[in-house]
C-alpha cells in the first residue's frame, strides 16, 4: 500500500530489495555491493589526502616554527584519518567480495561504522575548535591569535579539516547503509502474507 | 536457524518482534515503548543538569573574571544541551503514545536521532579540547594554562562535559533503536516462506 514511497526512499540504496524476497537486505545484489564498495574507497582517498595535508603542515618564520605536532587536536586528526583510511580499505575489500552477508558480519560492520563515524567527527570537531581559537584568540584566557603570525599554517589546517568533514559525510551514509543491512534482517515475515498468528515466524526469521 | 543469537542480541531492545509477524518492528509492544520513552527522558534530565552546571560556571579572582560565555565552545555546549533537552522531551511524549509507528515517523526519528547524536558529540568534543588546552596550555602558540588561575571554573566545566558524554551514550543507544525501528520495516517478506519469485513482494512490503 505504500509501495511508491518505498520506491523513492530506497533509490539511494540501490536495488537490494528488488530481486526476490529471500535475498532482500542480505547484500546479495551486485549493484548495492558496488555502491557500498565505492562509498568505502572514497573516504579512504579523502582520509589519505587530509592526513598528508596535515602531516606536511609546517611553517617557520620570524616568530618561530609551528608544526601540526605542536597541537594535540591536529595529532588526533592525523591518527584518526590514518585509522579511518585503513578501516575503509579493509571493509571495501570485504564488502566487495561476492559472499553472502552473515549476521555477525552485519553487526560488526554496523558497530564499527558507527564508531568510526564518531571518531572522525570528533577529530573534525576538536580541530575546528583549535583553528577557530587560532583565528579569533580568546582575551578572557589570554590566548593570542596565532593565525596572525602563521597564516599559511592555518589555511592548510582548514583545508585538511574540510576534507575530514567530507569523510564524516561519507561515513554518515555508510552508517545508514550498514544499519539498513543489519536491521532489515530482523523483521519477522509471516509465512502467509496476511497471517499474524503468534509463533509462526520462528523458522523464517532470517533470510540467509 | 539462528534464532538463539537473535534472541540474545535483541534482548536489549525489548520484545518487539515476539508478538506475531505483522506487528514486528512497528513499535506495537508496550515493553519496548516504555524502554524507549525512559531512554529519551534520561538524556533530557542529564542535558538540563549539564546545561545548568555550565550556565552557573563563573569564577572571579585576582586574575580577573571568567565565565562560560567567554569561550565559544562552552556557549555551543549550553545551546546543544538546551536543544537536546527539548528534543528529548518532545520525542519522549511522541514515543510514549500508544500509536502505531508510520514510515514517515520512523524516518524522522531516525534522521533526527542521528543528527542530534552528532550535534551533542561535537559539543562534547570541542569543549573537551578547550578544557584540555586550558589545563595543559600550548607553548608553540603561546596559549597559557588558564586552569592554574581558574581551577574551580575548569573542574565545573569538566563535570558538565562528563554529563554531556553520558548524553552521547544515551543518544548512541537511541540511534540504534530508531534505526532498528526504521529498517526492520524494509524487509521484503515472501508471500510463501520458500518462494523467491520476482515481484511478488510488492503488496506485502510493509507491515503497517
Short mmCIF file of C-alpha atoms in Angstrom, two decimals:
data_model
loop_
_atom_site.label_atom_id
_atom_site.label_comp_id
_atom_site.label_asym_id
_atom_site.label_seq_id
_atom_site.Cartn_x
_atom_site.Cartn_y
_atom_site.Cartn_z
CA UNK A 1 0.00 0.00 0.00
CA UNK A 2 2.98 2.31 0.50
CA UNK A 3 5.00 0.80 -2.31
CA UNK A 4 5.51 4.16 -4.09
CA UNK A 5 7.10 5.77 -1.06
CA UNK A 6 9.30 2.76 -0.55
CA UNK A 7 10.45 3.00 -4.14
CA UNK A 8 11.58 6.59 -3.80
CA UNK A 9 13.25 6.33 -0.39
CA UNK A 10 15.13 3.18 -1.29
CA UNK A 11 16.52 4.65 -4.52
CA UNK A 12 19.62 5.78 -2.63
CA UNK A 13 20.35 2.27 -1.51
CA UNK A 14 20.39 0.64 -4.92
CA UNK A 15 18.17 -2.24 -5.76
CA UNK A 16 18.80 -4.73 -2.97
CA UNK A 17 15.13 -5.49 -2.37
CA UNK A 18 14.12 -5.86 -5.99
CA UNK A 19 15.18 -9.36 -6.91
CA UNK A 20 13.06 -11.63 -4.82
CA UNK A 21 12.01 -11.69 -1.20
CA UNK A 22 14.51 -14.22 0.14
CA UNK A 23 17.54 -12.21 -0.96
CA UNK A 24 16.23 -8.88 0.28
CA UNK A 25 18.55 -6.98 2.60
CA UNK A 26 21.26 -9.65 2.60
CA UNK A 27 23.51 -7.64 0.28
CA UNK A 28 23.26 -10.24 -2.45
CA UNK A 29 22.89 -7.85 -5.41
CA UNK A 30 25.96 -6.63 -7.20
CA UNK A 31 24.53 -3.09 -7.68
CA UNK A 32 24.34 -2.32 -3.97
CA UNK A 33 27.68 -4.04 -3.38
CA UNK A 34 29.35 -1.80 -5.96
CA UNK A 35 27.83 1.36 -4.44
CA UNK A 36 28.98 0.33 -0.95
CA UNK A 37 32.49 -0.57 -2.12
CA UNK A 38 32.87 2.80 -3.89
CA UNK A 39 31.46 4.62 -0.84
CA UNK A 40 34.17 2.92 1.23
CA UNK A 41 37.00 3.65 -1.22
CA UNK A 42 36.08 7.36 -1.47
CA UNK A 43 36.71 8.16 2.26
CA UNK A 44 39.94 6.14 2.04
CA UNK A 45 41.25 8.54 -0.62
CA UNK A 46 39.93 11.58 1.27
CA UNK A 47 41.48 10.40 4.56
CA UNK A 48 44.89 9.97 2.93
CA UNK A 49 44.71 13.47 1.38
CA UNK A 50 43.60 15.05 4.70
CA UNK A 51 46.35 13.15 6.52
CA UNK A 52 49.09 14.23 4.07
CA UNK A 53 47.98 17.89 4.02
CA UNK A 54 48.14 17.98 7.83
CA UNK A 55 51.34 15.93 8.05
CA UNK A 56 53.23 18.34 5.78
CA UNK A 57 51.84 21.38 7.61
CA UNK A 58 54.89 23.18 9.00
CA UNK A 59 55.56 26.91 8.95
CA UNK A 60 58.75 28.67 10.09
CA UNK A 61 59.07 32.44 10.25
CA UNK A 62 60.49 35.21 12.44
CA UNK A 63 58.04 34.29 15.27
CA UNK A 64 59.30 30.71 15.41
CA UNK A 65 58.26 27.37 13.95
CA UNK A 66 54.80 25.78 14.10
CA UNK A 67 54.06 22.18 13.14
CA UNK A 68 50.88 20.10 13.32
CA UNK A 69 52.56 18.04 16.07
CA UNK A 70 52.58 21.07 18.40
CA UNK A 71 48.81 20.80 18.75
CA UNK A 72 47.17 17.72 20.29
CA UNK A 73 43.98 18.13 18.25
CA UNK A 74 45.90 18.01 14.95
CA UNK A 75 47.86 14.92 16.07
CA UNK A 76 44.50 13.27 16.84
CA UNK A 77 43.22 14.31 13.39
CA UNK A 78 46.21 12.65 11.70
CA UNK A 79 45.77 9.43 13.71
CA UNK A 80 42.01 9.33 13.16
CA UNK A 81 42.46 9.80 9.41
CA UNK A 82 45.10 7.05 9.34
CA UNK A 83 42.87 4.58 11.19
CA UNK A 84 39.93 5.58 9.01
CA UNK A 85 41.89 5.05 5.77
CA UNK A 86 42.96 1.57 6.88
CA UNK A 87 39.47 0.62 8.01
CA UNK A 88 37.96 1.93 4.74
CA UNK A 89 40.36 -0.15 2.63
CA UNK A 90 39.76 -3.29 4.70
CA UNK A 91 35.98 -3.00 4.64
CA UNK A 92 35.94 -2.06 0.93
CA UNK A 93 37.71 -5.37 0.19
CA UNK A 94 35.33 -7.35 2.45
CA UNK A 95 32.23 -5.55 1.12
CA UNK A 96 33.38 -6.05 -2.48
CA UNK A 97 33.63 -9.81 -2.21
CA UNK A 98 30.57 -11.60 -3.62
CA UNK A 99 29.83 -13.54 -0.44
CA UNK A 100 26.54 -13.57 1.42
CA UNK A 101 26.39 -11.33 4.46
CA UNK A 102 26.10 -13.11 7.80
CA UNK A 103 24.54 -11.70 10.98
CA UNK A 104 27.88 -11.39 12.78
CA UNK A 105 29.40 -9.56 9.78
CA UNK A 106 26.39 -7.20 9.61
CA UNK A 107 26.67 -6.43 13.36
CA UNK A 108 30.46 -5.88 13.07
CA UNK A 109 30.06 -3.53 10.10
CA UNK A 110 27.22 -1.66 11.83
CA UNK A 111 29.05 -1.14 15.15
CA UNK A 112 32.42 -0.29 13.59
CA UNK A 113 30.87 2.10 11.04
CA UNK A 114 29.05 3.93 13.85
CA UNK A 115 32.21 4.01 15.98
CA UNK A 116 34.41 5.30 13.14
CA UNK A 117 31.80 7.97 12.35
CA UNK A 118 32.00 9.22 15.94
CA UNK A 119 35.85 9.05 15.94
CA UNK A 120 36.27 11.02 12.71
CA UNK A 121 33.52 13.51 13.66
CA UNK A 122 35.28 14.09 16.99
CA UNK A 123 38.60 14.66 15.18
CA UNK A 124 36.99 17.19 12.84
CA UNK A 125 35.25 18.97 15.74
CA UNK A 126 38.28 19.39 18.02
CA UNK A 127 40.47 20.53 15.11
CA UNK A 128 37.82 23.06 14.06
CA UNK A 129 37.81 24.42 17.62
CA UNK A 130 41.61 24.80 17.63
CA UNK A 131 41.60 26.59 14.25
CA UNK A 132 38.73 28.80 15.47
CA UNK A 133 40.73 29.74 18.58
CA UNK A 134 43.86 30.27 16.48
CA UNK A 135 41.99 32.70 14.19
CA UNK A 136 39.95 34.54 16.85
CA UNK A 137 42.02 34.11 20.00
CA UNK A 138 40.36 34.49 23.40
CA UNK A 139 41.02 37.56 25.52
CA UNK A 140 39.46 36.19 28.71
CA UNK A 141 42.04 33.40 28.92
CA UNK A 142 44.80 35.47 27.22
CA UNK A 143 45.11 33.17 24.19
CA UNK A 144 46.61 35.05 21.24
CA UNK A 145 45.51 34.94 17.59
CA UNK A 146 48.18 32.56 16.32
CA UNK A 147 46.94 32.77 12.73
CA UNK A 148 48.06 36.42 12.54
CA UNK A 149 51.63 35.08 12.59
CA UNK A 150 51.08 31.69 10.96
CA UNK A 151 48.53 32.34 8.21
CA UNK A 152 49.75 29.62 5.82
CA UNK A 153 49.69 27.03 8.59
CA UNK A 154 46.10 27.89 9.46
CA UNK A 155 44.92 27.79 5.83
CA UNK A 156 46.38 24.31 5.29
CA UNK A 157 44.83 23.15 8.57
CA UNK A 158 41.43 24.43 7.40
CA UNK A 159 41.83 22.52 4.11
CA UNK A 160 42.65 19.30 5.97
CA UNK A 161 39.67 19.78 8.31
CA UNK A 162 37.29 20.46 5.41
CA UNK A 163 38.35 17.17 3.75
CA UNK A 164 37.85 15.41 7.11
CA UNK A 165 34.25 16.66 7.22
CA UNK A 166 33.71 15.24 3.72
CA UNK A 167 34.83 11.91 5.22
CA UNK A 168 32.26 12.41 8.01
CA UNK A 169 29.50 12.75 5.38
CA UNK A 170 30.65 9.52 3.66
CA UNK A 171 30.63 7.71 6.99
CA UNK A 172 27.18 9.02 7.89
CA UNK A 173 25.95 7.49 4.60
CA UNK A 174 27.82 4.24 5.32
CA UNK A 175 26.22 4.07 8.77
CA UNK A 176 22.84 4.36 7.10
CA UNK A 177 23.68 1.53 4.67
CA UNK A 178 25.11 -0.77 7.33
CA UNK A 179 22.16 -0.23 9.69
CA UNK A 180 19.82 -0.99 6.77
CA UNK A 181 21.76 -4.18 6.03
CA UNK A 182 21.68 -5.24 9.67
CA UNK A 183 18.17 -4.38 10.75
CA UNK A 184 16.39 -5.39 7.55
CA UNK A 185 17.36 -8.93 8.61
CA UNK A 186 15.44 -8.54 11.85
CA UNK A 187 11.94 -8.49 10.52
CA UNK A 188 9.75 -11.49 11.12
CA UNK A 189 7.98 -12.22 7.84
CA UNK A 190 4.69 -14.11 8.08
CA UNK A 191 4.59 -17.44 6.28
CA UNK A 192 1.36 -16.35 4.60
CA UNK A 193 1.03 -12.70 3.67
CA UNK A 194 -1.98 -11.83 5.82
CA UNK A 195 -1.38 -14.21 8.70
CA UNK A 196 -0.44 -12.82 12.10
CA UNK A 197 -0.68 -15.89 14.31
CA UNK A 198 1.81 -15.99 17.20
CA UNK A 199 4.94 -18.07 16.90
CA UNK A 200 4.85 -18.89 13.21
CA UNK A 201 7.75 -16.61 12.34
CA UNK A 202 10.38 -18.58 14.23
CA UNK A 203 11.77 -20.62 11.35
CA UNK A 204 11.50 -17.94 8.67
CA UNK A 205 13.12 -15.12 10.61
CA UNK A 206 16.42 -14.97 8.74
CA UNK A 207 16.78 -14.94 5.01
CA UNK A 208 20.31 -16.32 4.99
CA UNK B 1 18.38 -21.49 12.35
CA UNK B 2 19.97 -18.51 14.07
CA UNK B 3 17.04 -17.87 16.36
CA UNK B 4 19.16 -18.23 19.55
CA UNK B 5 21.56 -15.50 18.52
CA UNK B 6 18.66 -13.31 17.56
CA UNK B 7 17.13 -13.84 20.97
CA UNK B 8 20.23 -12.73 22.84
CA UNK B 9 21.12 -9.72 20.70
CA UNK B 10 17.59 -8.41 20.66
CA UNK B 11 17.20 -8.65 24.45
CA UNK B 12 18.29 -5.01 24.75
CA UNK B 13 15.52 -3.87 22.51
CA UNK B 14 12.65 -5.38 24.44
CA UNK B 15 10.27 -7.79 22.85
CA UNK B 16 9.04 -6.00 19.74
CA UNK B 17 9.39 -8.96 17.41
CA UNK B 18 7.77 -11.52 19.67
CA UNK B 19 4.08 -10.98 19.18
CA UNK B 20 3.37 -12.05 15.66
CA UNK B 21 4.94 -11.32 12.30
CA UNK B 22 2.69 -8.48 11.18
CA UNK B 23 3.47 -6.33 14.23
CA UNK B 24 7.22 -6.86 14.14
CA UNK B 25 9.29 -3.71 14.24
CA UNK B 26 6.32 -1.38 14.24
CA UNK B 27 6.76 -0.45 17.89
CA UNK B 28 3.49 -2.04 18.87
CA UNK B 29 4.57 -3.61 22.16
CA UNK B 30 4.34 -1.60 25.36
CA UNK B 31 7.63 -3.04 26.73
CA UNK B 32 9.81 -1.56 24.02
CA UNK B 33 7.80 1.67 24.08
CA UNK B 34 8.47 2.06 27.82
CA UNK B 35 12.21 1.40 27.38
CA UNK B 36 12.41 3.94 24.57
CA UNK B 37 10.44 6.58 26.50
CA UNK B 38 12.69 6.18 29.55
CA UNK B 39 15.80 6.29 27.33
CA UNK B 40 14.53 9.59 25.97
CA UNK B 41 13.65 11.07 29.37
CA UNK B 42 17.07 10.18 30.84
CA UNK B 43 19.12 12.39 28.45
CA UNK B 44 16.57 15.18 28.99
CA UNK B 45 17.45 15.20 32.71
CA UNK B 46 21.17 14.89 32.01
CA UNK B 47 21.08 17.72 29.43
CA UNK B 48 19.37 20.05 31.90
CA UNK B 49 21.95 19.25 34.61
CA UNK B 50 24.88 19.72 32.20
CA UNK B 51 23.33 22.98 30.97
CA UNK B 52 22.80 24.37 34.50
CA UNK B 53 26.28 23.38 35.70
CA UNK B 54 27.84 25.19 32.73
CA UNK B 55 25.43 28.15 32.90
CA UNK B 56 26.34 28.88 36.53
CA UNK B 57 30.06 28.45 35.84
CA UNK B 58 31.62 31.82 36.70
CA UNK B 59 34.82 32.44 38.67
CA UNK B 60 36.21 35.80 39.75
CA UNK B 61 39.60 36.22 41.40
CA UNK B 62 42.67 38.49 41.36
CA UNK B 63 43.44 37.50 37.74
CA UNK B 64 40.02 38.66 36.55
CA UNK B 65 36.65 37.06 35.86
CA UNK B 66 35.97 34.01 33.70
CA UNK B 67 32.51 32.90 32.61
CA UNK B 68 31.35 30.10 30.30
CA UNK B 69 30.24 32.78 27.84
CA UNK B 70 33.87 33.84 27.28
CA UNK B 71 34.53 30.61 25.39
CA UNK B 72 32.69 29.79 22.16
CA UNK B 73 32.89 26.03 22.75
CA UNK B 74 31.09 26.31 26.10
CA UNK B 75 28.38 28.53 24.61
CA UNK B 76 27.86 25.84 21.94
CA UNK B 77 27.71 23.19 24.71
CA UNK B 78 24.96 25.13 26.50
CA UNK B 79 22.94 25.58 23.31
CA UNK B 80 23.39 21.95 22.23
CA UNK B 81 22.25 20.71 25.64
CA UNK B 82 19.23 23.02 25.51
CA UNK B 83 18.18 21.83 22.06
CA UNK B 84 18.81 18.23 23.11
CA UNK B 85 16.68 18.56 26.28
CA UNK B 86 13.77 19.99 24.26
CA UNK B 87 14.06 17.32 21.56
CA UNK B 88 14.27 14.55 24.18
CA UNK B 89 11.09 15.75 25.92
CA UNK B 90 9.20 16.10 22.64
CA UNK B 91 10.20 12.67 21.33
CA UNK B 92 9.59 11.02 24.72
CA UNK B 93 5.99 12.24 24.55
CA UNK B 94 5.57 11.09 20.93
CA UNK B 95 7.30 7.73 21.58
CA UNK B 96 5.19 7.15 24.71
CA UNK B 97 1.87 7.47 22.93
CA UNK B 98 0.32 4.09 22.09
CA UNK B 99 0.01 4.80 18.37
CA UNK B 100 1.39 2.68 15.58
CA UNK B 101 4.60 3.90 14.02
CA UNK B 102 4.35 5.10 10.43
CA UNK B 103 7.16 5.11 7.87
CA UNK B 104 7.48 8.90 7.89
CA UNK B 105 7.65 8.97 11.70
CA UNK B 106 10.29 6.23 11.69
CA UNK B 107 12.38 8.14 9.12
CA UNK B 108 12.00 11.41 11.07
CA UNK B 109 13.05 9.77 14.36
CA UNK B 110 15.96 8.00 12.67
CA UNK B 111 17.35 11.11 10.93
CA UNK B 112 16.83 13.46 13.89
CA UNK B 113 18.30 10.97 16.39
CA UNK B 114 21.39 10.60 14.22
CA UNK B 115 21.66 14.37 13.77
CA UNK B 116 21.28 15.11 17.49
CA UNK B 117 23.90 12.44 18.29
CA UNK B 118 26.36 14.23 16.00
CA UNK B 119 25.45 17.66 17.44
CA UNK B 120 25.88 16.65 21.08
CA UNK B 121 29.03 14.61 20.33
CA UNK B 122 30.50 17.66 18.59
CA UNK B 123 29.65 19.85 21.59
CA UNK B 124 31.32 17.40 23.97
CA UNK B 125 34.39 17.11 21.73
CA UNK B 126 35.06 20.84 21.25
CA UNK B 127 34.52 21.54 24.97
CA UNK B 128 36.90 18.72 25.89
CA UNK B 129 39.52 20.28 23.61
CA UNK B 130 39.11 23.70 25.26
CA UNK B 131 39.40 22.24 28.77
CA UNK B 132 42.43 20.21 27.64
CA UNK B 133 44.10 23.36 26.31
CA UNK B 134 43.13 25.27 29.48
CA UNK B 135 44.79 22.61 31.66
CA UNK B 136 47.87 21.94 29.51
CA UNK B 137 48.31 25.19 27.59
CA UNK B 138 50.33 25.20 24.36
CA UNK B 139 53.78 26.76 24.25
CA UNK B 140 54.11 26.74 20.45
CA UNK B 141 51.17 29.12 20.07
CA UNK B 142 51.83 30.85 23.44
CA UNK B 143 48.50 29.78 24.99
CA UNK B 144 48.74 29.84 28.79
CA UNK B 145 47.43 27.26 31.26
CA UNK B 146 44.28 29.10 32.29
CA UNK B 147 43.30 26.40 34.80
CA UNK B 148 46.27 27.35 37.00
CA UNK B 149 44.38 30.57 37.76
CA UNK B 150 40.80 29.33 37.35
CA UNK B 151 40.81 25.84 38.88
CA UNK B 152 37.19 25.85 40.07
CA UNK B 153 35.94 27.00 36.69
CA UNK B 154 37.79 24.16 34.95
CA UNK B 155 36.51 21.50 37.38
CA UNK B 156 32.88 22.56 36.89
CA UNK B 157 33.44 22.59 33.10
CA UNK B 158 34.82 19.03 33.27
CA UNK B 159 31.72 17.94 35.27
CA UNK B 160 29.39 19.46 32.66
CA UNK B 161 31.33 17.81 29.80
CA UNK B 162 31.28 14.40 31.53
CA UNK B 163 27.48 14.60 31.83
CA UNK B 164 27.32 15.62 28.15
CA UNK B 165 29.20 12.44 27.19
CA UNK B 166 26.66 10.41 29.19
CA UNK B 167 24.03 12.05 26.95
CA UNK B 168 26.08 10.97 23.90
CA UNK B 169 25.92 7.35 25.10
CA UNK B 170 22.13 7.59 25.52
CA UNK B 171 21.80 9.03 22.03
CA UNK B 172 24.03 6.33 20.53
CA UNK B 173 21.62 3.77 22.02
CA UNK B 174 18.60 5.74 20.76
CA UNK B 175 20.14 5.82 17.25
CA UNK B 176 20.41 2.04 17.41
CA UNK B 177 16.76 1.69 18.45
CA UNK B 178 15.44 4.14 15.86
CA UNK B 179 17.44 2.53 13.03
CA UNK B 180 16.11 -0.88 14.12
CA UNK B 181 12.56 0.52 14.08
CA UNK B 182 13.04 2.05 10.65
CA UNK B 183 14.97 -0.63 8.77
CA UNK B 184 13.19 -3.65 10.20
CA UNK B 185 10.22 -2.36 8.17
CA UNK B 186 12.24 -2.58 4.95
CA UNK B 187 12.48 -6.29 4.55
CA UNK B 188 10.52 -7.82 1.70
CA UNK B 189 8.83 -10.90 3.09
CA UNK B 190 7.94 -13.62 0.60
CA UNK B 191 4.26 -14.46 0.33
CA UNK B 192 5.18 -18.12 0.82
CA UNK B 193 8.16 -18.86 3.02
CA UNK B 194 10.36 -20.54 0.40
CA UNK B 195 9.32 -18.59 -2.66
CA UNK B 196 11.76 -16.17 -4.28
CA UNK B 197 9.95 -15.30 -7.49
CA UNK B 198 10.45 -11.73 -8.71
CA UNK B 199 7.86 -9.11 -7.98
CA UNK B 200 5.64 -10.96 -5.57
CA UNK B 201 6.69 -8.93 -2.55
CA UNK B 202 5.16 -5.69 -3.73
CA UNK B 203 1.91 -5.74 -1.76
CA UNK B 204 3.31 -7.32 1.42
CA UNK B 205 6.25 -4.99 1.87
CA UNK B 206 5.01 -3.00 4.84
CA UNK B 207 3.58 -4.49 7.97
CA UNK B 208 1.55 -1.47 9.00
#
